[in-house]
Short mmCIF file of C-alpha atoms and ligand atoms in Angstrom, two decimals:
data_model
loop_
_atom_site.label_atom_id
_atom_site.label_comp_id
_atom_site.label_asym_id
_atom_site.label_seq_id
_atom_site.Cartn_x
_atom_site.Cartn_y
_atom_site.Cartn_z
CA UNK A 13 0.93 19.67 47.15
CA UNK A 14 -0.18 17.38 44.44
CA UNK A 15 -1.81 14.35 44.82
CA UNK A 16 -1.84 10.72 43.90
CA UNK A 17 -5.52 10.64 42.66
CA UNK A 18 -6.05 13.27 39.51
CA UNK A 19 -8.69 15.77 39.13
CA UNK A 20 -9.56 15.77 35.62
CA UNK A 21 -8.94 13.07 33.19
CA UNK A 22 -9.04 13.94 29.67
CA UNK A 23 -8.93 11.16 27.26
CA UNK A 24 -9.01 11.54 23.35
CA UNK A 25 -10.83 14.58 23.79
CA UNK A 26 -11.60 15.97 19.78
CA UNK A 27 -13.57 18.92 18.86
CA UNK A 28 -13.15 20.08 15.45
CA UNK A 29 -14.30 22.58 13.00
CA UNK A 30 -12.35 21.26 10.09
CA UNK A 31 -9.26 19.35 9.50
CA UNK A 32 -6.72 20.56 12.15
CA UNK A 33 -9.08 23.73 13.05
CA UNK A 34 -10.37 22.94 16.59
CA UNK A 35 -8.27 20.19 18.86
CA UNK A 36 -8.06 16.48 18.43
CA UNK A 37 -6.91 13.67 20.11
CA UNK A 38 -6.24 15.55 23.58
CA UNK A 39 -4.78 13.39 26.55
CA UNK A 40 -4.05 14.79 29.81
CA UNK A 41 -4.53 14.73 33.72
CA UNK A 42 -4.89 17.52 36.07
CA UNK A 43 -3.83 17.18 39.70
CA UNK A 44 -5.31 19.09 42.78
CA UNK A 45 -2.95 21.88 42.80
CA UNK A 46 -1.28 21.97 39.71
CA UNK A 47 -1.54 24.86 37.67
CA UNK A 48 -1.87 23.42 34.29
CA UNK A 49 -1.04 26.12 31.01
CA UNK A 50 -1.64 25.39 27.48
CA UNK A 51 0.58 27.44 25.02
CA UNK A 52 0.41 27.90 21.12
CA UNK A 53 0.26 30.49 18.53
CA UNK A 54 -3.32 31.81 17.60
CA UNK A 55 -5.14 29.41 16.23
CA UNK A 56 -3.43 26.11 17.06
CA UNK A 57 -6.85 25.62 19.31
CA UNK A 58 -6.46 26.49 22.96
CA UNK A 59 -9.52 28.39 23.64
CA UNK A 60 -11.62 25.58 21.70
CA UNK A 61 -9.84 22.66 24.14
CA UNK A 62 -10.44 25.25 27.51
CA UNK A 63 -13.93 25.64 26.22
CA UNK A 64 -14.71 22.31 25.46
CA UNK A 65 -12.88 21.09 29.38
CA UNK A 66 -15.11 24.11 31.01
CA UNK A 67 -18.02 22.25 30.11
CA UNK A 68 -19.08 24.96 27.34
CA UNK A 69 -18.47 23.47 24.44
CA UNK A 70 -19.22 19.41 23.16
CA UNK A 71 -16.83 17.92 22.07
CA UNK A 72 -17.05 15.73 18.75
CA UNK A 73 -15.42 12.58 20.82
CA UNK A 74 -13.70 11.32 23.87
CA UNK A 75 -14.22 12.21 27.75
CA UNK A 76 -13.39 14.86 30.39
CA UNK A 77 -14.23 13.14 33.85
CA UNK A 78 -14.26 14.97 37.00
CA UNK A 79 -13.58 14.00 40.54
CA UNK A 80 -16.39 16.04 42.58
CA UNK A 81 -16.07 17.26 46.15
CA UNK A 82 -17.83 14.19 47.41
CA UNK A 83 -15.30 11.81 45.12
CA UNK A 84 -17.29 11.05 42.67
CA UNK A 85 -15.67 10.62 38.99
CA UNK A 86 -18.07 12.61 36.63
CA UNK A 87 -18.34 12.38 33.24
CA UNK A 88 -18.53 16.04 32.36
CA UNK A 89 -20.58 15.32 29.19
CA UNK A 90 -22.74 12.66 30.39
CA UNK A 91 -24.52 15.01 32.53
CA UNK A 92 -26.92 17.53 31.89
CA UNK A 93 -25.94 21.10 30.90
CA UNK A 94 -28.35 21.82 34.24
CA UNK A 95 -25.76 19.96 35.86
CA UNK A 96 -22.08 21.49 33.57
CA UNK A 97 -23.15 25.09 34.59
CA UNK A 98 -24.01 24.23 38.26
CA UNK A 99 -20.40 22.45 38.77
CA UNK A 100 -19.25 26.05 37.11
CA UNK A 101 -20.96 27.77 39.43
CA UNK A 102 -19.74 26.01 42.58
CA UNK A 103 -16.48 24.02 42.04
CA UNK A 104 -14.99 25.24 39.02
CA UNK A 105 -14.66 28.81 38.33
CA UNK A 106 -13.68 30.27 34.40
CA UNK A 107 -11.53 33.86 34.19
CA UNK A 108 -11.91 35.52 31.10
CA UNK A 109 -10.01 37.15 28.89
CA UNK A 110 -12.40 40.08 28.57
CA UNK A 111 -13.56 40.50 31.92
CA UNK A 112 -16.89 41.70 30.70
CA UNK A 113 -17.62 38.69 29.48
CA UNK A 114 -17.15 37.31 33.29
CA UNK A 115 -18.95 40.20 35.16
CA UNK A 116 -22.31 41.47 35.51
CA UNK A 117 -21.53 45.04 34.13
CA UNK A 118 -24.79 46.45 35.38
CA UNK A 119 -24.71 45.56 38.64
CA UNK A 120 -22.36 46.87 41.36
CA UNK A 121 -19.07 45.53 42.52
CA UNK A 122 -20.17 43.93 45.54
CA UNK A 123 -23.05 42.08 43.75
CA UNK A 124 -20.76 40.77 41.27
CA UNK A 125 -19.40 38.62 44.23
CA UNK A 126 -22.26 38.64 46.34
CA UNK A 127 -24.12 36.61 43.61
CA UNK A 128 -21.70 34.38 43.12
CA UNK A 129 -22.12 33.61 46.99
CA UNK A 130 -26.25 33.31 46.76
CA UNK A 131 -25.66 30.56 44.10
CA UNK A 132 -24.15 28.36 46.57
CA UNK A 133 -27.14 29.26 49.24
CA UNK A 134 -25.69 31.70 51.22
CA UNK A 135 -28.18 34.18 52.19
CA UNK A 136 -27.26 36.38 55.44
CA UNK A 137 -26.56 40.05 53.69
CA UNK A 138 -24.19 40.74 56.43
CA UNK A 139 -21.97 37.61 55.73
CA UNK A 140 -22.46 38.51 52.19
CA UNK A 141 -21.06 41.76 52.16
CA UNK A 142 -18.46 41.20 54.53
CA UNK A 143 -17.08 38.60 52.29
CA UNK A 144 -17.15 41.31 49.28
CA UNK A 145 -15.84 43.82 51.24
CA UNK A 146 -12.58 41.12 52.25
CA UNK A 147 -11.95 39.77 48.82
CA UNK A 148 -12.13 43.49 47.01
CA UNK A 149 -8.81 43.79 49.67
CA UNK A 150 -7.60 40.55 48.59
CA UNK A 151 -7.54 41.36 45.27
CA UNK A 152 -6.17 44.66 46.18
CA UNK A 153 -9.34 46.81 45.42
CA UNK A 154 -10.69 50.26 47.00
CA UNK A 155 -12.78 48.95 49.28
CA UNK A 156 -14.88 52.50 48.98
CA UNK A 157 -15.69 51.56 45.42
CA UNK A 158 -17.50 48.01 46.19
CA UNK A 159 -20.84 50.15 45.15
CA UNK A 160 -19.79 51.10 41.90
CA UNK A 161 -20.30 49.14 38.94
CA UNK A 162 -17.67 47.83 37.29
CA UNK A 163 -17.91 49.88 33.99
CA UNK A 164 -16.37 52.70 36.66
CA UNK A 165 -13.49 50.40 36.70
CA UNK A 166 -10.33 50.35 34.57
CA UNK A 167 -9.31 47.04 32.69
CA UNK A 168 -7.37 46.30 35.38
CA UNK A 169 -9.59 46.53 38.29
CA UNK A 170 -12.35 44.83 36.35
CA UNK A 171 -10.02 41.91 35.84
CA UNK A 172 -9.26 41.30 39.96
CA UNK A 173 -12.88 41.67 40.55
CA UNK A 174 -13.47 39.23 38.02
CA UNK A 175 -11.16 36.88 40.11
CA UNK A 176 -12.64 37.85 43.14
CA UNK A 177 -15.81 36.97 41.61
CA UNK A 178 -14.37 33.22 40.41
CA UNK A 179 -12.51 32.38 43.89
CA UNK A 180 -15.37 33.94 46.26
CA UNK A 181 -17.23 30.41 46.78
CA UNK A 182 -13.63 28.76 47.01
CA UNK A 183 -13.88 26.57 43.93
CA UNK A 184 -11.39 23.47 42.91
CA UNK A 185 -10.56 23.82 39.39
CA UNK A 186 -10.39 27.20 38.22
CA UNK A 187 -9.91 28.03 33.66
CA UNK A 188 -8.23 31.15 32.88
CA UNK A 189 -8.36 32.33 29.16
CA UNK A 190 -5.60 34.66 28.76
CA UNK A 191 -6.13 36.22 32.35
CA UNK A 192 -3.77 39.04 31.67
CA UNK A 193 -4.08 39.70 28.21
CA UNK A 194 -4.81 43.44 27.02
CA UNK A 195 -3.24 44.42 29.90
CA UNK A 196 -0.57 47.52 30.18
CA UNK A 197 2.79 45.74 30.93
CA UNK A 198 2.92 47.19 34.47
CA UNK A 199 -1.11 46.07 35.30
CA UNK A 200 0.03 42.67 34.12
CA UNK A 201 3.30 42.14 36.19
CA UNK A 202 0.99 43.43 39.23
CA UNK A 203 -1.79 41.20 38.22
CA UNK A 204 -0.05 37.90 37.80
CA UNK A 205 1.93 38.29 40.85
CA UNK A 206 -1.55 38.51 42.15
CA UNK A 207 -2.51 35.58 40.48
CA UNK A 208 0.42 33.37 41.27
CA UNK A 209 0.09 33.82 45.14
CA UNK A 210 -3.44 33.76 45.19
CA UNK A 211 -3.28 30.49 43.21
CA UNK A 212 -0.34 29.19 45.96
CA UNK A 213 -2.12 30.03 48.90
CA UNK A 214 -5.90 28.51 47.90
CA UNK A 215 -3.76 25.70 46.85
CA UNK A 216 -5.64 25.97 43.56
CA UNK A 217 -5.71 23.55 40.05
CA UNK A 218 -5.91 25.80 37.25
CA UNK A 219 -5.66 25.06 33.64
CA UNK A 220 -4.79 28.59 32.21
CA UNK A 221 -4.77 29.15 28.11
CA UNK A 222 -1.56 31.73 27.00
CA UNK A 223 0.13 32.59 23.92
CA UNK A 224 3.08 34.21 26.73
CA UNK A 225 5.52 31.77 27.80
CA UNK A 226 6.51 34.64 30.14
CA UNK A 227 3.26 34.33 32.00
CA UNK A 228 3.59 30.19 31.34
CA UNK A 229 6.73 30.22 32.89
CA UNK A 230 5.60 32.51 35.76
CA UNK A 231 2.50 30.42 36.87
CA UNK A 232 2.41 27.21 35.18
CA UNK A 233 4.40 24.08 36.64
CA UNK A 234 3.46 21.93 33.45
CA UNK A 235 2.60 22.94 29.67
CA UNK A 236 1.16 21.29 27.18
CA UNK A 237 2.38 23.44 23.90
CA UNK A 238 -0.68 22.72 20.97
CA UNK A 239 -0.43 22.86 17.19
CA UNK A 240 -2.98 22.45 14.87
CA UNK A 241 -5.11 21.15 17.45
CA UNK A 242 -2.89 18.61 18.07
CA UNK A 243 -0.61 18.44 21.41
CA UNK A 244 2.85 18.69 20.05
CA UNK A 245 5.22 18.60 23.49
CA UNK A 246 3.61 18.69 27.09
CA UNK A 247 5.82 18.42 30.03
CA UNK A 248 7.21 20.67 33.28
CA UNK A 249 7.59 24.01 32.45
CA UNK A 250 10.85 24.00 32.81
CA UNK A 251 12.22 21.44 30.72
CA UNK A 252 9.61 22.73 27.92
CA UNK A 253 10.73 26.20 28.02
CA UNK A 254 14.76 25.48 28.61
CA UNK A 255 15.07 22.04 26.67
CA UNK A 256 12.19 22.08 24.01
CA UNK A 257 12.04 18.67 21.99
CA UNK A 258 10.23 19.60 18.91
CA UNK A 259 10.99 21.95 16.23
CA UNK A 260 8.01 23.52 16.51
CA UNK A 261 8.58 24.23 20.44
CA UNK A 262 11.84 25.55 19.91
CA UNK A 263 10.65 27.91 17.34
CA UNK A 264 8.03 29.26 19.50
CA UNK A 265 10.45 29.44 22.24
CA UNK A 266 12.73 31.22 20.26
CA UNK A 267 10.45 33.52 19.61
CA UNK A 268 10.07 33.32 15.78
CA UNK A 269 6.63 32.63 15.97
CA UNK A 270 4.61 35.82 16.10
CA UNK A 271 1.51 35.43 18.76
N1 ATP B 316 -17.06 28.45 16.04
C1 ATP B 316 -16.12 28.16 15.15
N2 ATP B 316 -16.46 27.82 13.89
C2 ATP B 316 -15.53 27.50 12.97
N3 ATP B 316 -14.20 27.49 13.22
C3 ATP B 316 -13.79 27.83 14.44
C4 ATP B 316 -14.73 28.19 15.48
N4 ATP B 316 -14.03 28.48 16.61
C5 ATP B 316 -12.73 28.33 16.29
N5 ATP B 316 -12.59 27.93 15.00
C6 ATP B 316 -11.31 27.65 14.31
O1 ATP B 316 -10.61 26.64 15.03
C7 ATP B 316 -9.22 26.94 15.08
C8 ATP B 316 -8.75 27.00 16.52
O2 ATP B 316 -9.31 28.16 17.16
P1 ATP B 316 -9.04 28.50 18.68
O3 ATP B 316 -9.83 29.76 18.98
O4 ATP B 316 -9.31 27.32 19.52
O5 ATP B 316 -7.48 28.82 18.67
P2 ATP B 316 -6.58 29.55 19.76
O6 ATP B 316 -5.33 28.78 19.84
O7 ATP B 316 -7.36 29.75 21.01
O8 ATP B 316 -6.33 30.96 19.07
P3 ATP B 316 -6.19 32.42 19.73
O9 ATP B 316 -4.91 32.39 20.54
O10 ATP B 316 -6.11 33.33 18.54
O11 ATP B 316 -7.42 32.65 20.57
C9 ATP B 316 -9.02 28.24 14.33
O12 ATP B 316 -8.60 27.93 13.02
C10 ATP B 316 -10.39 28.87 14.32
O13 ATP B 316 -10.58 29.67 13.17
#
């Protein structure tokens, strides 16, 4: 269900490396609930704009502001980087591509989302582990295995537990950097279908970066399709994808442009 008030507000938002390397000039809102993809060919600065919305990278100019639990509009860069990694910690989760660069790899399974649950002061190992032990089976894990570490895991079990890790403490806003990327074909098509109900039934907002209009047009209701840093079209999915404006979008739909 989306909502009248937005989420995130993102106004002018610039980060740039050089001339058209980075993004610039970004303008969007994010509702509660809407799942949110950015699409592009490499380069055209989607990771830069999800890193610099996550909180983990400054932008050069403009705003990101945040409506908090409590209703309060934050301005993500006005606060303290004490402050950024706490909200990413508690209401905001970030799925990455790699998901070693999401989990502890030397810890096991269970304390990947077990920590995740101490950060937001639970405490009672019983309730701790009992939550593990549920979302390994949400995320369609061997329960048996929530011992072993992940490097035990294949890519593809490494990547639910990463989720599992992200959705434990029930955030908001949840950033996905090419979730299913690297992925066999088959581990993908299970994965996303993973993703997409998971995402329906938390009734989560996700902005998710993808250079695969299949997985766009599988979970996203509403793209914003960047070039050069720039955003070049941005509307439903839909209508992107089946009625592209721009030249550039219908080349990219069309497939000429090579990821
Ligand atoms: N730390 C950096 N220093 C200098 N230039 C950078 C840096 N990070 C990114 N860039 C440049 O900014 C541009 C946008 O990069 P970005 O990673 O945001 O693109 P992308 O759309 O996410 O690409 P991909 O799909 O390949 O990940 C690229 O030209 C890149 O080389």
């Amino acid at each position: 269900m989306i909502s009248q008030e937005p989420l995130l507000q993102v106004k002018n938002l610039t980060k740039l490396y050089a001339p058209e390397k980075g993004c610039e000039a970004i303008d969007f809102e994010l509702y509660p609930g809407e799942v949110l993809g950015i699409v592009g060919e490499s380069g055209s600065g989607k990771s830069t704009l999800l890193n610099c919305l996550s909180g983990r990278l400054i932008p050069t100019a403009g705003e990101i502001c945040y409506r908090n639990r409590d209703n309060q509009w934050l301005n993500l860069y006005a606060l303290s980087e004490f402050e950024r990694r706490r909200l990413l910690r508690t209401e905001w989760g970030m799925v990455h591509q790699h998901a070693r660069d999401g989990l502890r790899m030397g810890v096991s399974a269970g304390a990947n989302i077990g920590e995740r649950l101490m950060a937001v002061g639970e405490r009672h190992y019983g309730d701790i582990r009992a939550r593990g032990l549920q979302w390994m089976q949400d995320v369609e894990l061997d329960i048996h295995r929530i011992d072993d570490k992940p490097t035990t895991y294949s890519g593809g079990m490494q990547q639910r537990l990463q989720i599992a890790r992200n959705l434990v403490t029930h955030p908001r806003l949840v950033f996905m950097d090419e979730p299913t990327g690297g992925l066999d074909v088959s581990v993908q098509a299970r994965l996303l279908d993973l993703l997409r109900n998971l995402v329906t039934h938390l009734d989560l907002a996700v902005v998710i970066v993808t250079h695969d209009l299949a997985v766009a047009r599988l979970l996203a209701e509403r793209l914003v399709v960047m070039r050069h840093g720039h955003i070049v079209e941005s509307g439903l999915t839909d209508q992107v994808l089946d009625d592209p404006q721009q030249p550039y979008t219908q080349l990219l739909v069309s497939s000429v442009l090579t990821p």
